Short mmCIF file of C-alpha atoms in Angstrom, two decimals:
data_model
loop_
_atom_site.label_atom_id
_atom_site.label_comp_id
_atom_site.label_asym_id
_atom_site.label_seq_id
_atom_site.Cartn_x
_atom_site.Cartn_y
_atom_site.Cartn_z
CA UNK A 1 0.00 0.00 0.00
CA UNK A 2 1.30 3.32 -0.85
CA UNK A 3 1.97 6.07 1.44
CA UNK A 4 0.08 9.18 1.47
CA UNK A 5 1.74 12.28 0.32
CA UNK A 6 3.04 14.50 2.59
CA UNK A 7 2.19 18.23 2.33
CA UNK A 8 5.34 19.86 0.93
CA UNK A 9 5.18 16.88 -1.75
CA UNK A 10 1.34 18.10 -2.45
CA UNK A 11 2.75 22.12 -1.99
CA UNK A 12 5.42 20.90 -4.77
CA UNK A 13 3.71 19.05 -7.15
CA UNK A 14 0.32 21.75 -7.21
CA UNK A 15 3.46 24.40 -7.98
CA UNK A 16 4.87 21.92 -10.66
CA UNK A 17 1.25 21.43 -12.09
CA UNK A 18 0.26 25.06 -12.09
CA UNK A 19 3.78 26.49 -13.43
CA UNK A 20 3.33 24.14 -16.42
CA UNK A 21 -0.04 24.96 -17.42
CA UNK A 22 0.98 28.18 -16.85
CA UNK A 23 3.89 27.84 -19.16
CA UNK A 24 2.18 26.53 -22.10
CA UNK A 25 -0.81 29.34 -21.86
CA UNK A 26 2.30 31.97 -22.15
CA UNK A 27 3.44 30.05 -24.89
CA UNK A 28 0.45 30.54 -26.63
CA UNK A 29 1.08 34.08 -26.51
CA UNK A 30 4.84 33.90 -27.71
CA UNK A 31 6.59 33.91 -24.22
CA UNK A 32 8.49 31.54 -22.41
CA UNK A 33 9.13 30.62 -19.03
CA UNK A 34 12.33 32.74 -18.22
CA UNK A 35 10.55 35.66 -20.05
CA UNK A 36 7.05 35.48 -18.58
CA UNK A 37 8.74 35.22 -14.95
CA UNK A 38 11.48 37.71 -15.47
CA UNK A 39 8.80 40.21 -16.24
CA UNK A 40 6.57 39.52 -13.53
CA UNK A 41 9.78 39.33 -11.02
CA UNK A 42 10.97 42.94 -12.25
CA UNK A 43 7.12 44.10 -12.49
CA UNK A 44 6.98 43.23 -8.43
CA UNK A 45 10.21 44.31 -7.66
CA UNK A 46 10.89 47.70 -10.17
CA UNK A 47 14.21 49.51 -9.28
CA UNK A 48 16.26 46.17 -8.41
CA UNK A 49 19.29 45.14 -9.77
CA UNK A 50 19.52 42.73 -12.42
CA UNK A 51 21.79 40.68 -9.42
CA UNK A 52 18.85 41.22 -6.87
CA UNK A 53 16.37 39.97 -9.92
CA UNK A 54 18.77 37.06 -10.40
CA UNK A 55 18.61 35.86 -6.84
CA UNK A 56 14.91 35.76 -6.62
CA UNK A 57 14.35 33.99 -9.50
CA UNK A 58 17.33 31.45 -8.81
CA UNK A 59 18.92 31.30 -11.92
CA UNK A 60 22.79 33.02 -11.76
CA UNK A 61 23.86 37.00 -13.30
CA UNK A 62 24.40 35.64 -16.73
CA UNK A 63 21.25 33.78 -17.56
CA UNK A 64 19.76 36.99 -16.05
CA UNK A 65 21.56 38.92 -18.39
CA UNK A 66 20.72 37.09 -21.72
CA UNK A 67 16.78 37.23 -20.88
CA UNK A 68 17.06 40.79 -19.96
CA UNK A 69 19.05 41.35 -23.41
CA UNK A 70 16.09 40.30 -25.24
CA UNK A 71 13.44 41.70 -23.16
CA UNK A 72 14.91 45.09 -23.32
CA UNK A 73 15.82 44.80 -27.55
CA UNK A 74 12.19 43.95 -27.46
CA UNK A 75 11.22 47.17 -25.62
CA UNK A 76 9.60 45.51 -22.29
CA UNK A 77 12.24 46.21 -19.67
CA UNK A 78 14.77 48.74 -19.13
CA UNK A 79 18.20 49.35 -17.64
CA UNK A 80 19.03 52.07 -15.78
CA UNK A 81 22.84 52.89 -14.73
CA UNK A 82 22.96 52.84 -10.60
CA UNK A 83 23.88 56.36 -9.60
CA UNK A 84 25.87 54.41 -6.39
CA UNK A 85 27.97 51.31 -8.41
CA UNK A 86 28.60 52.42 -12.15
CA UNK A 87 28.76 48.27 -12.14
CA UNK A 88 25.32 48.03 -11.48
CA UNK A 89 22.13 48.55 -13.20
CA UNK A 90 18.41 48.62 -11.94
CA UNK A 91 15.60 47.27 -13.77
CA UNK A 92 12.27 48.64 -14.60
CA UNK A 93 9.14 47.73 -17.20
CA UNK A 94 8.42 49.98 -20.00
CA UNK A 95 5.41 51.05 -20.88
CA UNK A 96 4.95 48.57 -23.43
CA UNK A 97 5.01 45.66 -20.74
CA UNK A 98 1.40 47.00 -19.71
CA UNK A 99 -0.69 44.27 -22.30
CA UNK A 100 2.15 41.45 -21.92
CA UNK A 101 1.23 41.89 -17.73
CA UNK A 102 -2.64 42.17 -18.59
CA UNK A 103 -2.31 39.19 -19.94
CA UNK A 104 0.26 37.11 -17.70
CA UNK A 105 -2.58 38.68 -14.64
CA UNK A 106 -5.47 36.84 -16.59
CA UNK A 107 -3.80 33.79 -16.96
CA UNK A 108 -2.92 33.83 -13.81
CA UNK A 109 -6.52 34.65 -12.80
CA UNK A 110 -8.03 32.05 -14.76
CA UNK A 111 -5.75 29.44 -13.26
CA UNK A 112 -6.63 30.13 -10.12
CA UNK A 113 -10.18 29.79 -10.89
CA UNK A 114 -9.46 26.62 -12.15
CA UNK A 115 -7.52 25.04 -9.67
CA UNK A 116 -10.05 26.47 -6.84
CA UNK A 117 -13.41 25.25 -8.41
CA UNK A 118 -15.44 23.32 -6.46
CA UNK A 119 -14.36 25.21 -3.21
CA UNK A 120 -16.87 28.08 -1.24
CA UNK A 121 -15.68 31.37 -0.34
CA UNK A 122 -14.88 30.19 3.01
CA UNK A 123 -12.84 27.60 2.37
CA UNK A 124 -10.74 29.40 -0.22
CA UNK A 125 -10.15 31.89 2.98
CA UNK A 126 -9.36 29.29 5.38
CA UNK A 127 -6.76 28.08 2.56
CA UNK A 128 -4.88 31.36 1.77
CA UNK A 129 -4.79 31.81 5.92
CA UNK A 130 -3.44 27.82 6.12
CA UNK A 131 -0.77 28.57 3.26
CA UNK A 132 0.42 31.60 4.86
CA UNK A 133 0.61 30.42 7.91
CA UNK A 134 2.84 27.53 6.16
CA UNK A 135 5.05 30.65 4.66
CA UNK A 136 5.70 32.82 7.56
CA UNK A 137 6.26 29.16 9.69
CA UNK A 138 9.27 29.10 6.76
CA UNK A 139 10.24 32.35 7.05
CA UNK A 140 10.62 32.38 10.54
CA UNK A 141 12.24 28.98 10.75
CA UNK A 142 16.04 28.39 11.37
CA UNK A 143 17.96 28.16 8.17
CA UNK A 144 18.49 24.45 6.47
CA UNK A 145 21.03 22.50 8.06
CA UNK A 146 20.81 24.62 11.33
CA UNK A 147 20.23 21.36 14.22
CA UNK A 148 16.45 22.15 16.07
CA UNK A 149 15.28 21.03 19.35
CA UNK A 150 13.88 18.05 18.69
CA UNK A 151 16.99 16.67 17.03
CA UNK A 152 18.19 14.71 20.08
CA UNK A 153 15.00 12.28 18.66
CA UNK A 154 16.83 11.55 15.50
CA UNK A 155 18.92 9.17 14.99
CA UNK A 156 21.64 10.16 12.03
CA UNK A 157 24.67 9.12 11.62
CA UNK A 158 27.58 11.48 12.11
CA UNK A 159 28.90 12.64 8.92
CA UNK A 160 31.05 10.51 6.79
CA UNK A 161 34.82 11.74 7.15
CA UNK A 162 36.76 10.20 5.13
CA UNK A 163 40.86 9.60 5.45
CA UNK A 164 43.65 9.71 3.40
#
């Protein structure tokens, strides 16, 4: 008998599942997923860096670059020199990212009105309040590796050292 999945496995695989069908809908409309989220990351966070940009979408400076190349030959995002680190520029949309974010908002819209269906009002309120409660548990949790309280119960082996 198989094992029920755990949250973060559900939490993972709903991201997977959504990201997807959001990826081909963008598709349809001639962008792909390191545009469409570039956009939307620079769109939320106007005025970063392209290294700031980089970090939150988890991808390293020169990807970053490259996607930003094209989005900016095509008009949709800008540089703008840092007045502080001549090595540094900050990012902004152009005007002329207005319909591509229309549209990436719809999609995003209808997906959620997909995925949430069959559920009432209140339950889709008890479920944002349940999922942030799951983020700021996260957010305020002790950084991966860091040993917690209740690690006396666990049973690991020490870590393998190996000789020469």
């Amino acid at each position: 008998m198989a094992a029920e999945p755990s949250i973060p496995f559900n939490i993972s695989w709903l991201a997977r599942m959504t990201r997807t069908r959001f990826d081909a809908r963008a598709r349809a409309v001639g962008l792909t997923r390191a545009q469409w989220r570039m956009i939307a990351t620079i769109a939320v966070s106007e005025g970063a860096t392209q290294s700031e940009v980089a970090s939150q979408l988890e991808i390293n400076t020169v990807t970053a670059g490259r996607i930003i190349d094209r989005l900016e030959a095509s008009g949709v995002v800008e540089r703008r020199a840092s007045p502080a680190d001549r090595r540094a520029n900050h990012l902004y949309i152009t005007p002329r990212a207005a319909p591509i974010l229309k549209t990436l908002g719809a999609i995003g819209e209808e997906e959620e009105r997909i995925s949430l269906q069959n559920f009432s009002e209140e339950e889709r309120a008890m479920l944002s309040n349940l999922l942030q409660r799951l983020v700021d548990n996260m957010v305020q949790a002790p950084p991966a590796g860091t040993p917690s309280l209740d690690d006396d119960d666990i049973d690991v082996p020490s870590p393998l050292v190996v000789s020469r």
